[in-house]
Short mmCIF file of N, CA and C in Angstrom, two decimals:
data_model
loop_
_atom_site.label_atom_id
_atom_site.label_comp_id
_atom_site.label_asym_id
_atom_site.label_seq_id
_atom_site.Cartn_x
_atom_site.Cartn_y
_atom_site.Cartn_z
N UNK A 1 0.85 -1.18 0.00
CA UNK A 1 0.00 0.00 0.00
C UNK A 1 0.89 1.24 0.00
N UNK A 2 0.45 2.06 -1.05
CA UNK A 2 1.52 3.26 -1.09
C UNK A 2 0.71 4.32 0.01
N UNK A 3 1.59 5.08 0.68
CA UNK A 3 0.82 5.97 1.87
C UNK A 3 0.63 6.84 1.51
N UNK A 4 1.22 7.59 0.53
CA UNK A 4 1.72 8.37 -0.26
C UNK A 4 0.24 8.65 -0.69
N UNK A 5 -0.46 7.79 -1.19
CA UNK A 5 -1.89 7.82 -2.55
C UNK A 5 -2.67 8.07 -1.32
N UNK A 6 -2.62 7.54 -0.10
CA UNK A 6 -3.87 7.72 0.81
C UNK A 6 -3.62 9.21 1.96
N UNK A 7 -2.76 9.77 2.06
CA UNK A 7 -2.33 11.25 2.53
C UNK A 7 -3.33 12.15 3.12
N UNK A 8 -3.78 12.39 1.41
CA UNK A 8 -5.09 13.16 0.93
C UNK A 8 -5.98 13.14 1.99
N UNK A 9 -6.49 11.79 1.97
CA UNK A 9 -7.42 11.32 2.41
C UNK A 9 -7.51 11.24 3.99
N UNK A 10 -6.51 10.76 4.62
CA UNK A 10 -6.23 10.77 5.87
C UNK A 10 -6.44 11.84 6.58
N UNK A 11 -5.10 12.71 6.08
CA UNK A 11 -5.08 14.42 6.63
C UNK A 11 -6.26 14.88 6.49
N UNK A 12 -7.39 14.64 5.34
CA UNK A 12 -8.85 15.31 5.20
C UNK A 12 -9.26 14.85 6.07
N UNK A 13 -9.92 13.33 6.58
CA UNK A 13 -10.80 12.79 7.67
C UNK A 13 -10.16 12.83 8.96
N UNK A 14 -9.02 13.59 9.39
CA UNK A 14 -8.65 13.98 10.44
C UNK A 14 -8.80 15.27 11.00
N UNK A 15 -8.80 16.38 9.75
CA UNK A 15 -9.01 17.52 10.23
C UNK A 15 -10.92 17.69 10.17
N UNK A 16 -11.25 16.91 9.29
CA UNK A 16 -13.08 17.15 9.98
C UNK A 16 -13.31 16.70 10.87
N UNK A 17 -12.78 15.36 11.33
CA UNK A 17 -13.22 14.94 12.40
C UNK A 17 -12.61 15.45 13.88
N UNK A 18 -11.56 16.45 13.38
CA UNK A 18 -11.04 17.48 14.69
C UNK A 18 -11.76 18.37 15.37
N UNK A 19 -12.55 18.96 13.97
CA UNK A 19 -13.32 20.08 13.91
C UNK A 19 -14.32 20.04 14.64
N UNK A 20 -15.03 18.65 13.98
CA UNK A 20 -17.03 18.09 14.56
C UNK A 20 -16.31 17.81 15.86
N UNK A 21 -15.09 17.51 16.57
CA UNK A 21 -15.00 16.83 17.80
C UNK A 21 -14.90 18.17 18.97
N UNK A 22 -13.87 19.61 18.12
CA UNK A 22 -14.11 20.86 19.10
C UNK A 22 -15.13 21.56 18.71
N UNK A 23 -15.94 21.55 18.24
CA UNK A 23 -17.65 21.98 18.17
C UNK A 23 -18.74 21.34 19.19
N UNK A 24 -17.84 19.93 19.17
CA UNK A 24 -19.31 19.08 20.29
C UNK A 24 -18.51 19.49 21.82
N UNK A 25 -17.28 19.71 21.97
CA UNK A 25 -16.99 20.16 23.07
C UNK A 25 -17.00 20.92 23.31
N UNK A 26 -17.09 22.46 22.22
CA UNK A 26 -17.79 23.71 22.71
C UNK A 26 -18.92 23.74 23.39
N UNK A 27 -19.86 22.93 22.38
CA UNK A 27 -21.52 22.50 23.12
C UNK A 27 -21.24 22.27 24.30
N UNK A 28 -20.91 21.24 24.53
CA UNK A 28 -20.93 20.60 26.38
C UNK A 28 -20.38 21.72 27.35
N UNK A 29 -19.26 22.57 26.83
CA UNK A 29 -19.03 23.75 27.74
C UNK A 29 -19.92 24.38 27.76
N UNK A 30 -20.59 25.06 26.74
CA UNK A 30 -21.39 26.48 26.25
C UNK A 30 -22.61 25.93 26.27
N UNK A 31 -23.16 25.11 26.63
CA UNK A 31 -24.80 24.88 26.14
C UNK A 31 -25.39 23.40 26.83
N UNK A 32 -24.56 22.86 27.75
CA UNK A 32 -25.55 21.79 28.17
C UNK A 32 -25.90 22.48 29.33
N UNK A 33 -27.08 22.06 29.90
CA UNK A 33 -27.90 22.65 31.28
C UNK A 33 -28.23 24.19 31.00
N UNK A 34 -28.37 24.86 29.66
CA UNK A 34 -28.88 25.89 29.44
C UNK A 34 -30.12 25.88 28.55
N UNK A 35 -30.69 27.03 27.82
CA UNK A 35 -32.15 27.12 27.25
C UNK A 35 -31.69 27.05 26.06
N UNK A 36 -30.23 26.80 25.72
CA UNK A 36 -29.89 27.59 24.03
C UNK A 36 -29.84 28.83 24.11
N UNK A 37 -28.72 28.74 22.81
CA UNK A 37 -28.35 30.22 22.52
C UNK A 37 -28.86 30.81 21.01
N UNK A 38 -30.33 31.82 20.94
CA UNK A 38 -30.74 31.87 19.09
C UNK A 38 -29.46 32.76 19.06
N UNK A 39 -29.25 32.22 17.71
CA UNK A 39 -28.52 32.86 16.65
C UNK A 39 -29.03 34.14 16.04
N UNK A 40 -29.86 33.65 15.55
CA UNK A 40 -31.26 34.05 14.81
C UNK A 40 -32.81 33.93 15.41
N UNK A 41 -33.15 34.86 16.28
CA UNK A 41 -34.29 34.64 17.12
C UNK A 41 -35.42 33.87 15.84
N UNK A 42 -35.76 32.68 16.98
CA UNK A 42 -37.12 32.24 16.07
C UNK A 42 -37.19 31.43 14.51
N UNK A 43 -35.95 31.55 14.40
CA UNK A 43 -35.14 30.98 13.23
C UNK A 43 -34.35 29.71 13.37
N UNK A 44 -32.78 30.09 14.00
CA UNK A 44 -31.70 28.94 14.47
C UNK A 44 -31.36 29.29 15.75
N UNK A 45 -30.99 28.15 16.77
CA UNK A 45 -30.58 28.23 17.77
C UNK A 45 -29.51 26.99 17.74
N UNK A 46 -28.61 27.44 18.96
CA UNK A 46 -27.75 26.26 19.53
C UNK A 46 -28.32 26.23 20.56
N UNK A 47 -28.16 24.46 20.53
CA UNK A 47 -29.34 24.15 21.54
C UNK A 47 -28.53 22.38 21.70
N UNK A 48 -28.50 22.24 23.34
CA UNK A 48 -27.50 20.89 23.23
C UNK A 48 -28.66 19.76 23.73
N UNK A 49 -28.04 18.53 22.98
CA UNK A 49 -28.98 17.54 22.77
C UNK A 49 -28.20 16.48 23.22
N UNK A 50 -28.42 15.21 23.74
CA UNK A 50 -28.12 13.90 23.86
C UNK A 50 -28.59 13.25 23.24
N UNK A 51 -27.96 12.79 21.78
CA UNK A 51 -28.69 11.81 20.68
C UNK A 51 -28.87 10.30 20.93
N UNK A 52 -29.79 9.53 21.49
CA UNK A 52 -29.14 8.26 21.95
C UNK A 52 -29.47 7.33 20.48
N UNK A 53 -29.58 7.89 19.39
CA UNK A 53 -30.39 7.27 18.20
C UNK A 53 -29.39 7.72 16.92
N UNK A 54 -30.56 7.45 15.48
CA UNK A 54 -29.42 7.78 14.57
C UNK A 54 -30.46 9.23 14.12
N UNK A 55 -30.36 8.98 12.73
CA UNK A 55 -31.12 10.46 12.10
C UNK A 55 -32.45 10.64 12.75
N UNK A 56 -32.88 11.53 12.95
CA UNK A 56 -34.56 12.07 13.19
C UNK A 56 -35.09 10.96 14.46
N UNK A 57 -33.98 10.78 15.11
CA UNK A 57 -34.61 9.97 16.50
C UNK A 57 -34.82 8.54 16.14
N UNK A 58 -34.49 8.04 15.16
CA UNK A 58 -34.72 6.50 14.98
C UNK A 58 -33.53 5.91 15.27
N UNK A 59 -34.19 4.64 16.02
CA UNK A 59 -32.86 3.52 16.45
C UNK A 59 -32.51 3.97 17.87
N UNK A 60 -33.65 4.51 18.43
CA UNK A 60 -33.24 4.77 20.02
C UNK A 60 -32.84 3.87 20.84
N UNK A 61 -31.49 4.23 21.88
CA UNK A 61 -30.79 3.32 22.27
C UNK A 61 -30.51 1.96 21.70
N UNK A 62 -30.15 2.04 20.78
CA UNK A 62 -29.32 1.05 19.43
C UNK A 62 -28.10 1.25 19.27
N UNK A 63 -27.26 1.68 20.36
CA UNK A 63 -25.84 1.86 20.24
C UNK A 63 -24.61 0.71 19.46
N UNK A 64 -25.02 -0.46 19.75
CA UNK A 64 -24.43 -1.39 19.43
C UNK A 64 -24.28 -1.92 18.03
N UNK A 65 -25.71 -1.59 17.49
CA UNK A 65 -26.13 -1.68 16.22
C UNK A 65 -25.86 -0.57 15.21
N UNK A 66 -26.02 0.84 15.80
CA UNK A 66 -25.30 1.99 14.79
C UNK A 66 -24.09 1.71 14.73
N UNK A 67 -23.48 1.46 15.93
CA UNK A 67 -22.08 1.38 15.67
C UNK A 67 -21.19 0.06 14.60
N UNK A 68 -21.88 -0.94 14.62
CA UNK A 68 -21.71 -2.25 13.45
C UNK A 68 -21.93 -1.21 12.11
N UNK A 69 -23.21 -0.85 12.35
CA UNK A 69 -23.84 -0.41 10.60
C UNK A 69 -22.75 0.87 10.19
N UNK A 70 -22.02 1.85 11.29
CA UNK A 70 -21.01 2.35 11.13
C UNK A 70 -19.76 1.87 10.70
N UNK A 71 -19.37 0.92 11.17
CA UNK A 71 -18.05 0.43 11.01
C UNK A 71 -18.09 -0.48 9.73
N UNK A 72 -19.11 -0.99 9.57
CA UNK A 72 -19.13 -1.85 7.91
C UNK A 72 -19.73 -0.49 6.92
N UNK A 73 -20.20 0.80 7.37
CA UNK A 73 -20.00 1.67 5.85
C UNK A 73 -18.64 1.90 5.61
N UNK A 74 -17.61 2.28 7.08
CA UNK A 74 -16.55 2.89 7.28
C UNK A 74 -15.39 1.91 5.96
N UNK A 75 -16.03 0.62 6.66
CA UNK A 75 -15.23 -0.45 5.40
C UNK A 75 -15.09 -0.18 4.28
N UNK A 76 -16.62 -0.37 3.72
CA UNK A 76 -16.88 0.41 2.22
C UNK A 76 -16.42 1.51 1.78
N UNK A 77 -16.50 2.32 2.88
CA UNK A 77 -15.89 3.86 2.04
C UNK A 77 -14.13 3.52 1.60
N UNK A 78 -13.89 2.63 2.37
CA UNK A 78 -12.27 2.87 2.43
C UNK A 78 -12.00 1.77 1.22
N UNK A 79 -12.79 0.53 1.14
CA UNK A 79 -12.39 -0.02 -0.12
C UNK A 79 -12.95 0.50 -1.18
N UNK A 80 -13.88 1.60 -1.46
CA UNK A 80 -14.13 2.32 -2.75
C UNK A 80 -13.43 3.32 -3.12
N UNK A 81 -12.65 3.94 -1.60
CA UNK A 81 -11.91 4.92 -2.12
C UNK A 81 -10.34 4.56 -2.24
N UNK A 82 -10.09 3.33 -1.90
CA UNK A 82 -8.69 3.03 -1.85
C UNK A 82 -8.62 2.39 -4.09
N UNK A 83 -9.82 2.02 -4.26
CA UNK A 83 -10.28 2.23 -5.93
C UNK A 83 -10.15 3.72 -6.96
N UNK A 84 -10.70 4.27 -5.95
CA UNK A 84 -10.92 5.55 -6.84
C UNK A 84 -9.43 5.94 -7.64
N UNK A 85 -9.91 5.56 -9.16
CA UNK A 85 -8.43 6.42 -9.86
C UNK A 85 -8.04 7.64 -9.60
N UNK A 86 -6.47 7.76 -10.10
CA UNK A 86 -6.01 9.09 -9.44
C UNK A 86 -6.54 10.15 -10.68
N UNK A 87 -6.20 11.43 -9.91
CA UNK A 87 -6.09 12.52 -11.09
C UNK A 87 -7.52 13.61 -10.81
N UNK A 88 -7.52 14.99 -11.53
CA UNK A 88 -8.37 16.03 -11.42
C UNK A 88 -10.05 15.12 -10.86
N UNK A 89 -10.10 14.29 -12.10
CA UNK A 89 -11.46 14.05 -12.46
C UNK A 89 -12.25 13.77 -11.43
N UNK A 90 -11.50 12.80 -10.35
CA UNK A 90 -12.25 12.08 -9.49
C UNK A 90 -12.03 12.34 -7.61
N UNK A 91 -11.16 13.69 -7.94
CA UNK A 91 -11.32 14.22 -6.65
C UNK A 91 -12.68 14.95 -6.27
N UNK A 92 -13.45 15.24 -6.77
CA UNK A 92 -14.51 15.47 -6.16
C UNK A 92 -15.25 13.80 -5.54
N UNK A 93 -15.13 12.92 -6.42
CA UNK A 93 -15.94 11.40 -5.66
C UNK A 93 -15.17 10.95 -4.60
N UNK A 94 -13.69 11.58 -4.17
CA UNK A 94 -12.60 11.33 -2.80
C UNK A 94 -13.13 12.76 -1.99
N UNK A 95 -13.36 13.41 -2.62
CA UNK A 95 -13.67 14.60 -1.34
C UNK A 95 -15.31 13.99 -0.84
N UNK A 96 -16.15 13.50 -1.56
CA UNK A 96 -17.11 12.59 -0.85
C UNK A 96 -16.87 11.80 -0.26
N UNK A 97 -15.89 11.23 -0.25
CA UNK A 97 -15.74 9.68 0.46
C UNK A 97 -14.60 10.15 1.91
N UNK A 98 -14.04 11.54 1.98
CA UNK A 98 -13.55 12.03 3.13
C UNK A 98 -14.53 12.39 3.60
N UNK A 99 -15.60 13.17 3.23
CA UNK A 99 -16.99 13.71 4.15
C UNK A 99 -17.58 13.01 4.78
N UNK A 100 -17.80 11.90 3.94
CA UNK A 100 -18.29 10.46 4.74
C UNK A 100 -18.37 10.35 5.50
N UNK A 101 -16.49 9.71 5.52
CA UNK A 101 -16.16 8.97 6.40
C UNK A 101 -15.75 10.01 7.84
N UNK A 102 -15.47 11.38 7.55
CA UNK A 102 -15.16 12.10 8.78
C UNK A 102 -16.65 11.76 9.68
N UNK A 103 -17.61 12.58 9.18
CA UNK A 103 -18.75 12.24 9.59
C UNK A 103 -18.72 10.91 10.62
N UNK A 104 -19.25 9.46 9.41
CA UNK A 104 -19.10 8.69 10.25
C UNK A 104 -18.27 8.47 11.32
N UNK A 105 -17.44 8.81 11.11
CA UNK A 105 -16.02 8.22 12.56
C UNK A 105 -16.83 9.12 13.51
N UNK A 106 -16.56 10.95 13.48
CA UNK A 106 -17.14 11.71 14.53
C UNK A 106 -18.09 11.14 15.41
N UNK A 107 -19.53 10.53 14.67
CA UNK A 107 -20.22 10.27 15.17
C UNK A 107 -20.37 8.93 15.99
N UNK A 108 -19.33 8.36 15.75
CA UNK A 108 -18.87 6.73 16.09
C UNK A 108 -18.30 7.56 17.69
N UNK A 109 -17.30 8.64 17.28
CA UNK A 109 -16.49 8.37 18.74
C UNK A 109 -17.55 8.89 20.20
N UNK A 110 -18.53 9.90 19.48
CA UNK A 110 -19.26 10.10 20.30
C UNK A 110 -19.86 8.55 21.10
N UNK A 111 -20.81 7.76 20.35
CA UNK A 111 -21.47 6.89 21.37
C UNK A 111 -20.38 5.93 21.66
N UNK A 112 -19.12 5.62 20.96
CA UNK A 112 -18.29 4.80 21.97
C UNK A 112 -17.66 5.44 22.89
N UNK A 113 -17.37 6.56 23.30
CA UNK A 113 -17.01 7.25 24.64
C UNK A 113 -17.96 7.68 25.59
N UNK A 114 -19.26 8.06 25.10
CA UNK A 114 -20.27 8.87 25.91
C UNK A 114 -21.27 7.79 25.49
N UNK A 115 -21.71 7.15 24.59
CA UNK A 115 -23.13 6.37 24.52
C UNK A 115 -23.99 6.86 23.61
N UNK A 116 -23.97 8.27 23.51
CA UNK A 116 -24.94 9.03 22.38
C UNK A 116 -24.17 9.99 21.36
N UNK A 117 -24.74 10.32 20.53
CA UNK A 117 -23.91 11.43 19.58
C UNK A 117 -24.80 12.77 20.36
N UNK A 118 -23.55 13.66 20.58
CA UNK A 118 -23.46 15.46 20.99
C UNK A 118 -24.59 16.40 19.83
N UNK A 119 -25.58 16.48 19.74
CA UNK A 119 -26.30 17.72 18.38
C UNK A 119 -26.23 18.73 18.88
N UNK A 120 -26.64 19.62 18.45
CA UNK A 120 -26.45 21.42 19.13
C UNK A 120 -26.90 22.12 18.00
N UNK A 121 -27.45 21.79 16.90
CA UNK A 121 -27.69 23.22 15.88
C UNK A 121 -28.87 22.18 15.52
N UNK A 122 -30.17 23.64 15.66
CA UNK A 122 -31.37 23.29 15.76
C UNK A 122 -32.29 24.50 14.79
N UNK A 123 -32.54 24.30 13.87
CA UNK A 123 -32.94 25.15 13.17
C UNK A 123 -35.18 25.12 13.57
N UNK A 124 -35.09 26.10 14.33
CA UNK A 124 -36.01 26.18 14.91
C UNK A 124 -37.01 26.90 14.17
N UNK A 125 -37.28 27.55 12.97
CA UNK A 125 -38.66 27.85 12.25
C UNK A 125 -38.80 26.45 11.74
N UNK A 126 -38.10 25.64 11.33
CA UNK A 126 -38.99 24.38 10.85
C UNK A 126 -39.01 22.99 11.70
N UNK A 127 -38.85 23.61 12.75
CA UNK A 127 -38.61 22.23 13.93
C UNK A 127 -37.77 21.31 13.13
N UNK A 128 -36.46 21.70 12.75
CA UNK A 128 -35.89 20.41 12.30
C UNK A 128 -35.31 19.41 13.26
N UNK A 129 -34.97 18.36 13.39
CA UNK A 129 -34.25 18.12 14.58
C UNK A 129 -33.13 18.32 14.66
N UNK A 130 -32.22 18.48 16.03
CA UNK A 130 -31.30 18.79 16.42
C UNK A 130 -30.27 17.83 15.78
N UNK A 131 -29.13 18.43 14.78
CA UNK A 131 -27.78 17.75 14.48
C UNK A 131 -26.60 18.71 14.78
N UNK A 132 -25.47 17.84 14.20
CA UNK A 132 -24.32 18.23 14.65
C UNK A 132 -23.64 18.73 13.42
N UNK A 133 -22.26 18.58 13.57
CA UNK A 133 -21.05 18.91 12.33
C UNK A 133 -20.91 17.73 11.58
N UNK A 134 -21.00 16.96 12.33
CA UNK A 134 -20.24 15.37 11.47
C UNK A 134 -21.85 15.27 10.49
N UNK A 135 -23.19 15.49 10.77
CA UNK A 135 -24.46 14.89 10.08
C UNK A 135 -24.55 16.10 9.35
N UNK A 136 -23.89 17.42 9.16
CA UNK A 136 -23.40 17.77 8.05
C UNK A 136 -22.46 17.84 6.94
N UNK A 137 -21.54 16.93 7.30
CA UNK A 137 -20.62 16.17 6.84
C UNK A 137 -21.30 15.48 5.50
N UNK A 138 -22.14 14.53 6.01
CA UNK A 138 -22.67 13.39 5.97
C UNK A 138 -23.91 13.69 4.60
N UNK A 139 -24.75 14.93 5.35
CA UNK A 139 -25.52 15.69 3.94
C UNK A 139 -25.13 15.63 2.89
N UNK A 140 -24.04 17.03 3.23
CA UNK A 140 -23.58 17.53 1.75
C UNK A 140 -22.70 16.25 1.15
N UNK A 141 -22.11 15.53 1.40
CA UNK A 141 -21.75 14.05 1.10
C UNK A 141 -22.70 13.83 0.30
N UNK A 142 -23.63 13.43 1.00
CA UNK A 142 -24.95 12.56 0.24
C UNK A 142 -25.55 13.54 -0.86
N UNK A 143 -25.20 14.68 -0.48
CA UNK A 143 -26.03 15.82 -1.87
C UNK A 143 -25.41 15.53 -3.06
N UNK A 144 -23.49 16.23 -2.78
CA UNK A 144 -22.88 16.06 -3.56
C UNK A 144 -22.65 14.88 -4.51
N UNK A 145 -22.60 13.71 -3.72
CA UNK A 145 -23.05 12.50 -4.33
C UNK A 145 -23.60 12.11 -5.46
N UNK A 146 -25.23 12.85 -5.29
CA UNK A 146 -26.22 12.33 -5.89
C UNK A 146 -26.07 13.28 -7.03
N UNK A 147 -24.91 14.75 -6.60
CA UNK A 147 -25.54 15.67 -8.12
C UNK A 147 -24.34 15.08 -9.04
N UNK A 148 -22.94 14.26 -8.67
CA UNK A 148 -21.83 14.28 -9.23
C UNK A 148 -22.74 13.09 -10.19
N UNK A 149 -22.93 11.94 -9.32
CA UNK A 149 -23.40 10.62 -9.96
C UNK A 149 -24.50 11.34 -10.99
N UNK A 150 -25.23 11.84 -11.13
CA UNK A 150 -26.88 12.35 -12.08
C UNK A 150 -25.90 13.22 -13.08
N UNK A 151 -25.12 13.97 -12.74
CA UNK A 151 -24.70 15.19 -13.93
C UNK A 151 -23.23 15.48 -14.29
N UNK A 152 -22.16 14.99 -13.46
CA UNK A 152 -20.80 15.13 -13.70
C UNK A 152 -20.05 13.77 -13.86
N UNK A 153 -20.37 12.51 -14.03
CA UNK A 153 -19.59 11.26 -13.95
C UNK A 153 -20.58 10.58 -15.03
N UNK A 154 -20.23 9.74 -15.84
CA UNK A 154 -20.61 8.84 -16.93
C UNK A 154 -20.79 7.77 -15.95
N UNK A 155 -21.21 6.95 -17.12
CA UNK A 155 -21.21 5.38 -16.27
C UNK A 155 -19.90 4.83 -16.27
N UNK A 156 -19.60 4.89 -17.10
CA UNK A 156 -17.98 4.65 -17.91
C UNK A 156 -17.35 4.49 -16.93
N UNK A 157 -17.25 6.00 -16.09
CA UNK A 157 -15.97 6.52 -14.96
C UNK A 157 -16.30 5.26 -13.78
N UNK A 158 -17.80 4.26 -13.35
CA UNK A 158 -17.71 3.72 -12.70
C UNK A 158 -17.00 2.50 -12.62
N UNK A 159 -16.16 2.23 -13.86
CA UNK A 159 -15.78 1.02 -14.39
C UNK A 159 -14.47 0.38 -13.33
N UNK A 160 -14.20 1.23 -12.55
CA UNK A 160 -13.21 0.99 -11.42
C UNK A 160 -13.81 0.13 -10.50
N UNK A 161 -15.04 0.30 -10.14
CA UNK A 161 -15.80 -0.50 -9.01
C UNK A 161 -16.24 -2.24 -9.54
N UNK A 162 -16.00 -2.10 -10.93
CA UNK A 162 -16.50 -3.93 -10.96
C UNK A 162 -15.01 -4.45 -10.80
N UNK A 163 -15.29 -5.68 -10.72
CA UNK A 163 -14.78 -6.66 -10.18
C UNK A 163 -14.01 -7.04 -11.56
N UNK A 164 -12.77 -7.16 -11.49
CA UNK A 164 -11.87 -7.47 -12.47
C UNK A 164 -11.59 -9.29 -12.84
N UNK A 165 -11.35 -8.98 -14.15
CA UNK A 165 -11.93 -10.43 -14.59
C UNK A 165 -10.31 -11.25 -14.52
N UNK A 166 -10.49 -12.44 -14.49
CA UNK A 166 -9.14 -12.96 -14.20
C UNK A 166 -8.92 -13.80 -15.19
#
């Protein structure tokens, strides 16, 4: 394995997952045992949460089980991106697969140290529920994703992911 090709990638899912990790510890200083702080009255607030679940409150107290379904995407991301050819074209489908995976890990270290994932940004005109840095990670991942795959990548370019014939 050259270390060299995976760098990129490393140094990226280290510094997001630095980031989502001093944001959730701002929260716990700045905002647990308080009302929240609006940003934007009536709009956004920081507002600290104990997630014991995954997205939108599902999988409550399922720690054991997010964390499996975590660690086998974590797999995947790393054998699709340890695939991904080099060069201009396909750093945007590696800057997805660092968003990912920062995401995922962040949110991994939360319930294996504490039990739940840390949320704090609560966009309060549409009652959304309370997330964090890493489940924005994880979005724009999944946005970017879906607009690269629909409008910037052929099928062609997926030809890295089948299985090579022997």
């Amino acid at each position: 394995m050259q270390l060299k090709k995976y760098t990129f990638g490393i140094l990226g899912v280290v510094c997001f997952i630095v980031f989502d990790q001093l944001t959730k510890l701002w929260a716990i200083l700045n905002l647990e045992g308080t009302q929240g702080i609006p940003v934007i009255p009536d709009v956004f607030e920081l507002q600290y949460l104990e997630n014991h679940g995954a997205a939108f409150g599902i999988l409550q107290n399922q720690r054991w089980l997010l964390l499996i379904i975590s660690f086998l995407i974590l797999i995947l991301l790393c054998a699709v991106y340890a695939k991904i050819p080099e060069g201009k074209r396909f750093l945007p489908l590696k800057a997805v697969s660092i968003l990912l995976a920062a995401g995922a890990i962040g949110n991994m270290i939360d319930r294996i140290l504490m039990g739940y994932v840390i949320d704090f940004l609560y966009f309060k005109l549409i009652h959304f529920p309370v997330f964090n840095v890493a489940d924005c990670y994880v979005v724009i991942a999944a946005f970017a994703a879906f607009f690269l795959i629909c409008f910037y990548y052929k099928d062609e370019d997926f030809n890295f992911l089948k299985k090579k014939k022997s």
